[in-house]
XYZ file of C-alpha atoms in Angstrom:
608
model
C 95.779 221.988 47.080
C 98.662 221.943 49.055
C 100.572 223.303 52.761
C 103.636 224.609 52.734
C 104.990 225.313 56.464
C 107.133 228.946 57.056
C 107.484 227.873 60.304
C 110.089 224.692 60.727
C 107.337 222.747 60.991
C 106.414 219.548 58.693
C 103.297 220.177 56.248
C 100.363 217.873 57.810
C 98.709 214.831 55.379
C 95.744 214.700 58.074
C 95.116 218.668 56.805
C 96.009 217.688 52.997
C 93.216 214.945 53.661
C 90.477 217.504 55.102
C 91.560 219.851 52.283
C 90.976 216.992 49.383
C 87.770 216.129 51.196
C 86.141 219.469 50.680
C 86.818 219.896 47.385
C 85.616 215.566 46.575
C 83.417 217.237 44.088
C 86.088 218.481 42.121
C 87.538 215.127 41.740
C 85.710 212.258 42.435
C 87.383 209.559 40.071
C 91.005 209.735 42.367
C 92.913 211.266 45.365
C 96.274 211.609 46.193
C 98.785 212.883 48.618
C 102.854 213.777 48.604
C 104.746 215.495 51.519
C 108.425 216.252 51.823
C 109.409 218.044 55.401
C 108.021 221.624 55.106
C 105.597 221.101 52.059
C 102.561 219.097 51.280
C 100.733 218.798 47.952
C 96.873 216.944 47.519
C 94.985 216.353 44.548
C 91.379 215.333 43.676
C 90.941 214.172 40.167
C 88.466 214.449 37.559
C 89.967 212.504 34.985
C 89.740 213.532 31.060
C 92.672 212.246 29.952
C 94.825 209.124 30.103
C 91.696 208.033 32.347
C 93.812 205.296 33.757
C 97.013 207.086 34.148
C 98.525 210.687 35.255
C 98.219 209.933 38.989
C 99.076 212.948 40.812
C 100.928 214.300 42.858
C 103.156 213.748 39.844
C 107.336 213.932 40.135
C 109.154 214.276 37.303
C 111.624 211.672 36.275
C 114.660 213.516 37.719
C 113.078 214.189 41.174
C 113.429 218.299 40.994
C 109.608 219.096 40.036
C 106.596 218.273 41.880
C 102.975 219.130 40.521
C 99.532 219.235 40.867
C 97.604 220.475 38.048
C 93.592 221.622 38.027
C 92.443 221.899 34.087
C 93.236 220.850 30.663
C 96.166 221.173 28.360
C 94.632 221.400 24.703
C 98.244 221.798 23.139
C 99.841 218.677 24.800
C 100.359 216.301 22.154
C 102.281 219.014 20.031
C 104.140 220.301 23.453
C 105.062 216.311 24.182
C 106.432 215.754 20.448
C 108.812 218.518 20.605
C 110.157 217.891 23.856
C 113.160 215.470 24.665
C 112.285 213.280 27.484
C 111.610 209.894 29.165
C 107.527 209.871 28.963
C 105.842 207.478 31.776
C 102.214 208.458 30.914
C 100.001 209.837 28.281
C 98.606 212.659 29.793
C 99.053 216.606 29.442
C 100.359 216.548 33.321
C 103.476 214.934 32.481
C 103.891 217.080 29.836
C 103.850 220.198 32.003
C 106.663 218.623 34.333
C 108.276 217.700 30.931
C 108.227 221.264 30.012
C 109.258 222.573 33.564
C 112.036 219.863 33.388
C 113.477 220.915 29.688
C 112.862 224.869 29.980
C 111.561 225.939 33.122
C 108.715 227.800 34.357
C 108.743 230.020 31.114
C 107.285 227.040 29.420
C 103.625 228.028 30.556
C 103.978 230.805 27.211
C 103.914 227.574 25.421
C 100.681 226.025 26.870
C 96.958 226.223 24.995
C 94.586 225.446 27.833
C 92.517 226.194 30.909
C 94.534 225.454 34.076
C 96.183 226.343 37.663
C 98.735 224.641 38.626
C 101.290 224.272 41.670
C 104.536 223.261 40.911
C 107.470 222.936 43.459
C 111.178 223.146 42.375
C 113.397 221.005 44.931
C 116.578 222.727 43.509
C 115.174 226.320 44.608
C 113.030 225.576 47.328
C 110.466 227.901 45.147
C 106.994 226.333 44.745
C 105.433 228.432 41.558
C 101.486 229.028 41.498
C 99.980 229.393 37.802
C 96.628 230.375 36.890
C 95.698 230.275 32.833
C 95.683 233.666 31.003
C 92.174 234.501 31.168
C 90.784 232.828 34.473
C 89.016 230.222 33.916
C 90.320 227.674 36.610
C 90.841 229.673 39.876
C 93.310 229.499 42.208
C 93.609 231.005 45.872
C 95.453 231.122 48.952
C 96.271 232.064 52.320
C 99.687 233.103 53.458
C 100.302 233.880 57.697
C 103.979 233.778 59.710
C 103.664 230.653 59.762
C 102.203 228.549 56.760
C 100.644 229.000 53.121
C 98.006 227.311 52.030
C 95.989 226.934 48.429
C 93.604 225.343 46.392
C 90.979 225.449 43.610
C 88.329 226.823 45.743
C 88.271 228.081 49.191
C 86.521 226.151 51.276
C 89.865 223.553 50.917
C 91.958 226.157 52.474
C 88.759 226.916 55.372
C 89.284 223.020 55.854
C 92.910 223.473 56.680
C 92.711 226.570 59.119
C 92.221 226.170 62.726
C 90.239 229.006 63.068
C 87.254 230.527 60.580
C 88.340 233.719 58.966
C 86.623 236.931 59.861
C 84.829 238.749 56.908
C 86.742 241.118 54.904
C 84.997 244.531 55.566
C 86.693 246.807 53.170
C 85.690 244.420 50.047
C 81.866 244.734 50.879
C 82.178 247.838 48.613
C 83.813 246.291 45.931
C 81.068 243.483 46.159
C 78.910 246.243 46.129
C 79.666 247.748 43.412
C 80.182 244.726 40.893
C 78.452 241.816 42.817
C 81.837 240.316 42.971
C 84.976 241.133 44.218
C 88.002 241.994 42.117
C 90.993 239.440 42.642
C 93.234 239.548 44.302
C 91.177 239.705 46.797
C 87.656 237.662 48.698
C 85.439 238.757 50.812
C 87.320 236.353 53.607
C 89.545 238.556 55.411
C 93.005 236.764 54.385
C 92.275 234.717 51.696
C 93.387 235.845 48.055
C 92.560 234.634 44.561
C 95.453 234.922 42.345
C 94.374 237.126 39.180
C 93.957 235.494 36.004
C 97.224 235.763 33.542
C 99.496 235.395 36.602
C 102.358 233.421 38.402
C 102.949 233.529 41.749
C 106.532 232.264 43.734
C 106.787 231.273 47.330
C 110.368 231.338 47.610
C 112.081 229.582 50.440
C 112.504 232.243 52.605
C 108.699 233.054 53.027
C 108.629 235.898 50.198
C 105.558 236.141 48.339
C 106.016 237.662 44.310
C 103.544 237.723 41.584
C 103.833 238.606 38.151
C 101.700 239.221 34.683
C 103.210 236.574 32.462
C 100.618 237.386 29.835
C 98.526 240.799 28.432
C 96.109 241.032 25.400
C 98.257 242.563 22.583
C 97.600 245.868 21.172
C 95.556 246.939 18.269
C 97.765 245.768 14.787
C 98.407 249.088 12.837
C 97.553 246.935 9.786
C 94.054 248.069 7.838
C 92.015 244.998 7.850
C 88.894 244.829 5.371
C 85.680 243.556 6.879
C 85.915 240.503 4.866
C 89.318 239.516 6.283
C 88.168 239.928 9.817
C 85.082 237.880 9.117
C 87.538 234.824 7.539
C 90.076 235.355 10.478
C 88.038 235.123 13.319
C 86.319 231.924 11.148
C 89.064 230.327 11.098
C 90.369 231.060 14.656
C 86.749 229.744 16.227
C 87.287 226.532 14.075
C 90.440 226.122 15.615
C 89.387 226.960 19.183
C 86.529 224.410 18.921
C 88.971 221.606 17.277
C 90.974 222.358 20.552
C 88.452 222.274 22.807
C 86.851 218.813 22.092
C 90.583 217.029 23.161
C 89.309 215.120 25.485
C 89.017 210.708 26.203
C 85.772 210.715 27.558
C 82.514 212.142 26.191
C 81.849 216.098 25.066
C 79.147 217.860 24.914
C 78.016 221.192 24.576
C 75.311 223.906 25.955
C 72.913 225.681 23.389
C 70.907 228.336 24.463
C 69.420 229.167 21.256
C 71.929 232.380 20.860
C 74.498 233.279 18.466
C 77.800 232.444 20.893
C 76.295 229.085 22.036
C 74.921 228.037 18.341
C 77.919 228.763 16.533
C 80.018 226.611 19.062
C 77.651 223.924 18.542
C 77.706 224.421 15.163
C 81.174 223.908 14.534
C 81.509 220.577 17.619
C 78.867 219.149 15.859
C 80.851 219.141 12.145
C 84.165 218.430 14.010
C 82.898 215.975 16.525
C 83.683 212.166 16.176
C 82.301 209.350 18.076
C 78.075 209.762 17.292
C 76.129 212.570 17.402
C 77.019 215.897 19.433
C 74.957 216.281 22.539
C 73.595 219.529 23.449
C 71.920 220.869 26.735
C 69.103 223.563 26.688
C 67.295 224.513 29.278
C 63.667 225.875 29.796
C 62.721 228.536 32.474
C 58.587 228.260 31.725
C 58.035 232.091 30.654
C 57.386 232.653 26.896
C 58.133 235.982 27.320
C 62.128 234.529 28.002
C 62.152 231.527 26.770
C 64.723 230.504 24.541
C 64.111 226.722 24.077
C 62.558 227.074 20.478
C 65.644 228.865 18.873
C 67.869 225.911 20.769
C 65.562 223.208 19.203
C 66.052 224.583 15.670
C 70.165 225.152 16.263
C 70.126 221.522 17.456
C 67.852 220.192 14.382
C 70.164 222.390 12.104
C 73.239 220.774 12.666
C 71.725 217.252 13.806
C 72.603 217.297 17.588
C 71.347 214.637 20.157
C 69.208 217.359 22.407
C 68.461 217.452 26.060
C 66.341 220.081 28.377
C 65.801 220.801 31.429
C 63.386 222.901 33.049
C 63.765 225.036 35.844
C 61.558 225.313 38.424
C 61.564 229.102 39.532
C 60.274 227.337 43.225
C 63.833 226.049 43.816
C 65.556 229.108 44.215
C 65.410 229.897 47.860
C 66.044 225.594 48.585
C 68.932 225.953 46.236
C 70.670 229.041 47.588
C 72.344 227.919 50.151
C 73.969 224.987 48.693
C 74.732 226.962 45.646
C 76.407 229.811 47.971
C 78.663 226.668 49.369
C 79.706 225.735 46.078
C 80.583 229.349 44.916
C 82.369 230.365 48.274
C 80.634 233.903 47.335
C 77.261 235.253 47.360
C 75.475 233.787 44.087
C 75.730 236.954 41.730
C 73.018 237.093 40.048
C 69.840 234.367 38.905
C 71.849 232.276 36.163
C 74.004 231.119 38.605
C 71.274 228.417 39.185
C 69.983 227.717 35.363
C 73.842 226.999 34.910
C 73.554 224.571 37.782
C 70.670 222.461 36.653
C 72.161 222.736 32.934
C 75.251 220.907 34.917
C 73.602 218.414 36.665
C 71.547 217.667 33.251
C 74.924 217.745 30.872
C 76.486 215.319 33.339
C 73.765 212.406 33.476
C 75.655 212.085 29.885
C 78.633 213.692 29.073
C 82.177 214.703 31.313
C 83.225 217.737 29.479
C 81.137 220.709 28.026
C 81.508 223.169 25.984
C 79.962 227.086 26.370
C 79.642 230.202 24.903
C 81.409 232.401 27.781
C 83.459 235.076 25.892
C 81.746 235.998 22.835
C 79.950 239.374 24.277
C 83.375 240.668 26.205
C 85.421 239.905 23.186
C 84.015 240.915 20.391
C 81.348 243.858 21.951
C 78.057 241.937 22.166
C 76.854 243.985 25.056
C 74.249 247.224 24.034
C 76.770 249.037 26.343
C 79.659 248.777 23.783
C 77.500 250.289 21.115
C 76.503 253.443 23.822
C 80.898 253.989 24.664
C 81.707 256.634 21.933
C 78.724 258.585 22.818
C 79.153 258.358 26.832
C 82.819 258.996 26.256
C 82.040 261.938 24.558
C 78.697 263.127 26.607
C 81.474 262.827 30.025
C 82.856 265.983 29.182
C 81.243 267.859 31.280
C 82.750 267.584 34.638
C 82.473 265.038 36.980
C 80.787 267.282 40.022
C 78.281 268.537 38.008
C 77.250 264.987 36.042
C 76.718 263.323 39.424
C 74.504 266.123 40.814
C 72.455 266.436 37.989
C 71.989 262.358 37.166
C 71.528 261.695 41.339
C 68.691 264.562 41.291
C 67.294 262.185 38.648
C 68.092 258.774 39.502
C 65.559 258.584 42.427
C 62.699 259.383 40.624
C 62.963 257.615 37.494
C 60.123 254.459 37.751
C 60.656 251.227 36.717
C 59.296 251.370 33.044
C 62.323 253.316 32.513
C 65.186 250.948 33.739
C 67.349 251.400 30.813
C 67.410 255.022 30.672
C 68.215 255.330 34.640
C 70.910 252.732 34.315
C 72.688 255.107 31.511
C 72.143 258.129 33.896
C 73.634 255.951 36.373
C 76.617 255.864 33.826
C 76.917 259.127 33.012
C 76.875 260.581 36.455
C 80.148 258.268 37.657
C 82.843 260.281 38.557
C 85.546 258.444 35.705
C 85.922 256.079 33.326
C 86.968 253.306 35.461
C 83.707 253.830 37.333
C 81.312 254.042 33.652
C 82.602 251.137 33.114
C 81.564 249.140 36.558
C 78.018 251.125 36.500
C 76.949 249.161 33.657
C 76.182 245.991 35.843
C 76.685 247.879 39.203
C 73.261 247.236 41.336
C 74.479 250.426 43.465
C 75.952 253.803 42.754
C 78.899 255.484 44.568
C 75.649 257.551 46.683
C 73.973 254.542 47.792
C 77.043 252.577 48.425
C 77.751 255.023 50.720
C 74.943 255.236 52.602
C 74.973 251.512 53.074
C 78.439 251.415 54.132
C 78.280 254.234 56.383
C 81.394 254.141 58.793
C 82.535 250.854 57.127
C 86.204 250.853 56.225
C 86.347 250.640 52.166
C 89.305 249.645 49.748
C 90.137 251.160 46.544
C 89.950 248.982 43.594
C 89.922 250.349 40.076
C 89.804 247.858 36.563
C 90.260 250.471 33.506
C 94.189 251.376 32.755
C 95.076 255.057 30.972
C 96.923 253.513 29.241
C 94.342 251.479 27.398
C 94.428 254.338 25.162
C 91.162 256.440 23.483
C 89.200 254.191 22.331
C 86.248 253.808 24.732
C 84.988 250.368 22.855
C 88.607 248.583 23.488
C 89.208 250.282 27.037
C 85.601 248.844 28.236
C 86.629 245.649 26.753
C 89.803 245.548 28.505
C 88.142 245.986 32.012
C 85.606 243.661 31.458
C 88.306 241.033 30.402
C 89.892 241.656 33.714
C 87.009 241.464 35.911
C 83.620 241.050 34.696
C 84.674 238.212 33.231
C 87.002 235.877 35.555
C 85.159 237.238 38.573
C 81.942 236.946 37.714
C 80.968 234.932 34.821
C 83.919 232.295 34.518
C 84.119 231.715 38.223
C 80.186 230.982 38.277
C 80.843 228.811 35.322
C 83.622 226.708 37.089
C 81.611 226.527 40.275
C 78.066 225.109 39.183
C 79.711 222.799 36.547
C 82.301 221.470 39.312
C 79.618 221.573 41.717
C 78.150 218.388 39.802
C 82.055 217.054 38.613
C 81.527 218.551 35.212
C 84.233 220.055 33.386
C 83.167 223.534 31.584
C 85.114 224.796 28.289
C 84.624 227.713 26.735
C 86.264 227.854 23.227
C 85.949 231.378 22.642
C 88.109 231.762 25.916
C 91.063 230.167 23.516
C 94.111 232.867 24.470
C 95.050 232.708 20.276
C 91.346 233.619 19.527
C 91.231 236.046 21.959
C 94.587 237.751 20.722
C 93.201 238.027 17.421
C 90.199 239.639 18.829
C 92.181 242.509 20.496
C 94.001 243.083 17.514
C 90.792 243.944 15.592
C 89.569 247.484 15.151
C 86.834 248.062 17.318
C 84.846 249.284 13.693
C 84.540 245.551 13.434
C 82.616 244.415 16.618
C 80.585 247.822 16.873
C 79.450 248.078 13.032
C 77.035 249.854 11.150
C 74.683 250.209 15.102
C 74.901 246.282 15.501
C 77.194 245.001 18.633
C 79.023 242.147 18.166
C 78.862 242.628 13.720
C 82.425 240.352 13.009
C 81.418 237.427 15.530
C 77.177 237.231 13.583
C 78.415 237.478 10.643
C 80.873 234.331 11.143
C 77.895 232.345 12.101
C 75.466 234.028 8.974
C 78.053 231.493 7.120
C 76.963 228.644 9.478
C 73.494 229.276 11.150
C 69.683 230.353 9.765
C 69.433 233.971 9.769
C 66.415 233.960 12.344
C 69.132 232.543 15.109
C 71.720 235.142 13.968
C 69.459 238.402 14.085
C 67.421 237.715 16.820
C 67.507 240.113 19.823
C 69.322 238.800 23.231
C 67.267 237.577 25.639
C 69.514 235.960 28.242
C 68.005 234.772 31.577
C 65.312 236.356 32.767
C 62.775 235.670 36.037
C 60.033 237.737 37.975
C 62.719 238.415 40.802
C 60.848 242.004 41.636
C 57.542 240.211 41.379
C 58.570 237.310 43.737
C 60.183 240.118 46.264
C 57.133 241.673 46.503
C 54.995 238.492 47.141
C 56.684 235.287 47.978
C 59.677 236.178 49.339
C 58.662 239.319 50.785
C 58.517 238.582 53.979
C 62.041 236.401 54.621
C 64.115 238.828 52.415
C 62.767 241.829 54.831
C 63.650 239.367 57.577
C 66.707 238.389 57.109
C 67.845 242.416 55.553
C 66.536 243.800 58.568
C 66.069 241.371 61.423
C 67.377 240.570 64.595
C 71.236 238.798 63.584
C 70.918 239.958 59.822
C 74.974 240.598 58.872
C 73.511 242.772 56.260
C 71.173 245.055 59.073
C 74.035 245.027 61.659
C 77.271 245.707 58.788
C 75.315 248.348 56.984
C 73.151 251.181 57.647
C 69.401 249.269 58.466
C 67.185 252.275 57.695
C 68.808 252.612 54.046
C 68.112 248.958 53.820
C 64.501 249.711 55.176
C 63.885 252.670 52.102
C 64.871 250.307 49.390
C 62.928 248.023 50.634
C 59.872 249.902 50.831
C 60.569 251.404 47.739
C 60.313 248.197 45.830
C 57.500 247.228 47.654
C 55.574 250.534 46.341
C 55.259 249.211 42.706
C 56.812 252.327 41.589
C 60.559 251.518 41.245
C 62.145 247.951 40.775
C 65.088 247.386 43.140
C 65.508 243.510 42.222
C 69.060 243.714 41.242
C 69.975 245.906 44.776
C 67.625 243.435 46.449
C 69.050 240.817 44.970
C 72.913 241.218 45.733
C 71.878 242.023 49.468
C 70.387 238.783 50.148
C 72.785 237.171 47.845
C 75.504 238.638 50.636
C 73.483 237.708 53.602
C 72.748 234.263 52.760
C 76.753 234.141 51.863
C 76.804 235.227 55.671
C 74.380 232.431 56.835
C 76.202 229.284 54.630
C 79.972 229.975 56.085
C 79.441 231.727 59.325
C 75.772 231.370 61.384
C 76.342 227.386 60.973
């Protein structure tokens, strides 16, 4: 984290201090502080390598660089061979000021890793902000006339304002529409995240300039056979895995029993040194979901040491709040916790895990990517008459038949950029508006013409740039760090994913099965049973428990007396979807669901 002062000011340790102090949970093994005049850098540490070294703030030899560096360089002891200079430690953070030192800030093209960095150039007066290529570490910040501050999560930069930021209005739609908001921006009025693949520069006099320093590449014009694919992306997982278990303290990995999760344990456990492989599972008591079974027979495949935990469906509303603290955003949807307790059970034992994040957005494991031709080519009708005839629909369409209304939901949005949200969107562009009525929106939008006509890659793309960083990796980050775990996920490897986005599309969506090139890399390595089955993901009576047990506090706190979500938005649209969940007819969990998700957001940073 750091303060940097526009104003003539000097940068404050006593705010560097309260900023470190926020974030202790991101670095509870050391602190540290440096300030020079205007600027002021802080640093909490979680230390993974050279445990007893790397002290940061960290100054390179020559005095011009100053960093502090969030994450893990996987590359570093092939970046530190090649590089001429006076080494003081063993870790990967000298070798980023090495880098900086020898080629400047274009050196980050060089770097295999999750990371965000800060990194201050005395000879320029530029401080440069890096966040990795696909988002896994996050980054944000907070720039007025007078100061700019950032850190790895923002309640370090709430810690170092004077005054609590208002809520930002106009990104309640985006939240809306995605259950997350699309960097750059937060639903704090003034605070940004900076997007994933991107450098920032605070020059010295006060101007603000970002930049994509990386993009997936296009699709190769090569012809690749289906057996080439299959030993590419083989080898480029093996590799990605090798990479990720760098590490001088213990590894471990999650297993949920499906194919992303088991073929990452699969190949830890054959490249793993140092005992067994441990492996974290966890339980959610409802056969009907329950994927502990398949994660027992991955783990007695490949001889892993295996944990479980269990969690206790009773713990959600006690858990929400602290959970909200820890993700600085309203909890997106129910894994958020099962990711939390996996954390806190991974960590009894190991410092670093590994997951399966990635697999579905890379390679088309979603049913979605299988449905894109045919909604691409269904969406030529116009757009005025697809949303009248799929809204006349929508409202009457009962539960039983979730699946078809969410695809009518699809088809009815007015362009491609807004198919591609619906998929996961708990409210269309109608009821958003409703909700919202008279509340100032902004205009966000994730899909790129230029992408090109291929509706498999294009929805691949967008997901890649939001669903992904926003959503799933930030969630990731924040329940892992939340217990001073590190997360890795090796499928998240920027090679592995440029190989991905090189493949044909014929390759992921094969033959009616999603995701064909990834499964059939692990029918090489896993039982068939483990490869075939269907995805189950995590699942829990959420419309049951908002008709029953929490019944009365959701309708409470969505419609009572000081509700942010009755006073923001329109309180007799809340009312109807309340009531029309509570008829048995229709299920409304997932609207339900990101409403109180919001208002409990509310409670946790600005009722006290």
């Amino acid at each position: 984290m750091g303060e940097i002062r526009l104003d003539g000011a000097g940068a404050s340790r006593g705010r560097l201090e309260a900023m470190a102090g926020a974030i202790h949970h991101r670095g509870p093994d050391d602190e540290g502080f440096w300030v020079d005049q205007a600027i002021g850098l802080g640093h909490r540490r979680l230390s993974i390598i050279d445990l007893s070294g790397s002290h940061q703030p960290m100054q390179g030899v020559d005095g011009r660089w100053t960093i502090v560096f969030n994450g893990e360089i996987l590359n570093y002891r092939e970046l530190r061979a090649a590089l001429d200079y006076p080494f003081r430690t063993d870790g990967d953070t000298e070798t980023i000021l090495a880098g900086l030192t020898v080629h400047g800030i274009s050196f980050i093209e060089k770097m295999v890793g999750q990371f965000a960095f800060a990194a201050y150039d005395s000879a320029t007066g530029t401080t440069h902000l890096v966040r990795d290529r696909l988002g896994i570490l996050p980054l944000y910040y907070r720039q007025t006339a007078d100061s700019f501050l950032f850190g790895s999560e923002i309640k370090a930069i709430l810690a170092g304002m004077e005054q609590k930021p208002d809520v930002d209005v106009e990104s309640l739609d985006a939240y809306l529409f995605g259950r997350s908001v699309p960097a750059p921006y937060t639903l704090f009025a003034g605070i940004r995240k900076l997007p994933a693949a991107h450098l920032a520069e605070l020059r010295a006099d006060g101007r603000f300039v970002t930049h994509r320093y990386w993009s997936p590449p296009t699709e190769e014009a090569r012809t690749w056979s289906a057996g080439d694919a299959v030993d590419a992306v083989d080898e480029a997982v093996t590799r990605a895995v090798r990479s990720a278990l760098v590490a001088d303290v213990p590894v471990g990995a999650y297993l949920s029993g499906g194919v992303d999760s088991s073929l990452i344990v699969q190949k830890a456990a054959a490249l793993h040194s140092g005992g067994r492989l441990k492996t974290f599972a966890a339980g959610f008591g409802d056969p009907r979901y329950d994927e502990l079974p398949f994660a027992r027979q991955v783990s007695k495949h490949v001889g892993s040491d295996h944990h479980e935990v269990h969690v206790d469906a009773r713990d959600f509303e006690a858990l929400w709040p602290t959970l909200t603290w820890h993700r600085d955003a309203p909890m997106s949807q129910p894994a958020d916790f099962a990711v939390y307790r996996l954390a806190q059970a991974a960590r009894e034992h190991v410092t670093v895990v590994l997951s399966g994040e990635g697999g579905d957005e890379l390679f088309a494991g979603y049913p979605k990517y299988e449905a894109a031709n045919a909604m691409a080519l269904a969406s030529i009708i116009p757009g005025g008459l697809r949303r009248g005839l799929a809204g006349a629909v929508d409202g009457v369409l009962p539960s039983k038949l979730s699946r078809a209304r969410i695809g009518l939901r699809v088809w009815g949005a007015g362009d491609r950029d807004a198919q591609f949200r619906t998929w996961f969107a708990p409210f269309t562009e109608r009821e958003r508006s409703q909700l919202l009525n008279g509340v100032a929106t902004r205009s966000t939008s994730l899909a790129d013409a230029s992408d090109g006509k291929d509706p498999i890659r294009a929805m691949l793309l967008a997901d890649l740039r939001n669903w992904l960083p926003d959503n799933l990796l930030e969630r990731g980050d924040r329940m892992s760090m939340a217990t001073s775990l590190e997360l890795r996920p090796p499928l998240l490897d920027h090679r592995l994913v440029e190989l991905a986005f090189r493949l044909p599309s014929d390759v992921k969506v094969r033959s009616g099965q999603t995701k064909w090139v990834l499964k059939e890399v692990a029918r090489r390595n896993l039982p068939p049973e483990i490869v075939d089955r269907k995805k189950v993901g995590f699942r829990v009576p959420l419309d049951a428990w908002f008709r029953s047990s929490l019944r009365d506090s959701v309708r409470d706190r969505l419609t009572g007396s000081g509700s942010f979500v009755a006073e923001t938005m329109d309180r007799k649209a809340v009312r109807e979807l309340l009531d029309r969940h509570d008829s048995g007819r229709f299920n409304e969990e997932a609207s339900i669901w990101t409403l109180m998700s919001l208002e409990v957001w509310h409670e946790t940073f600005f009722s006290g």
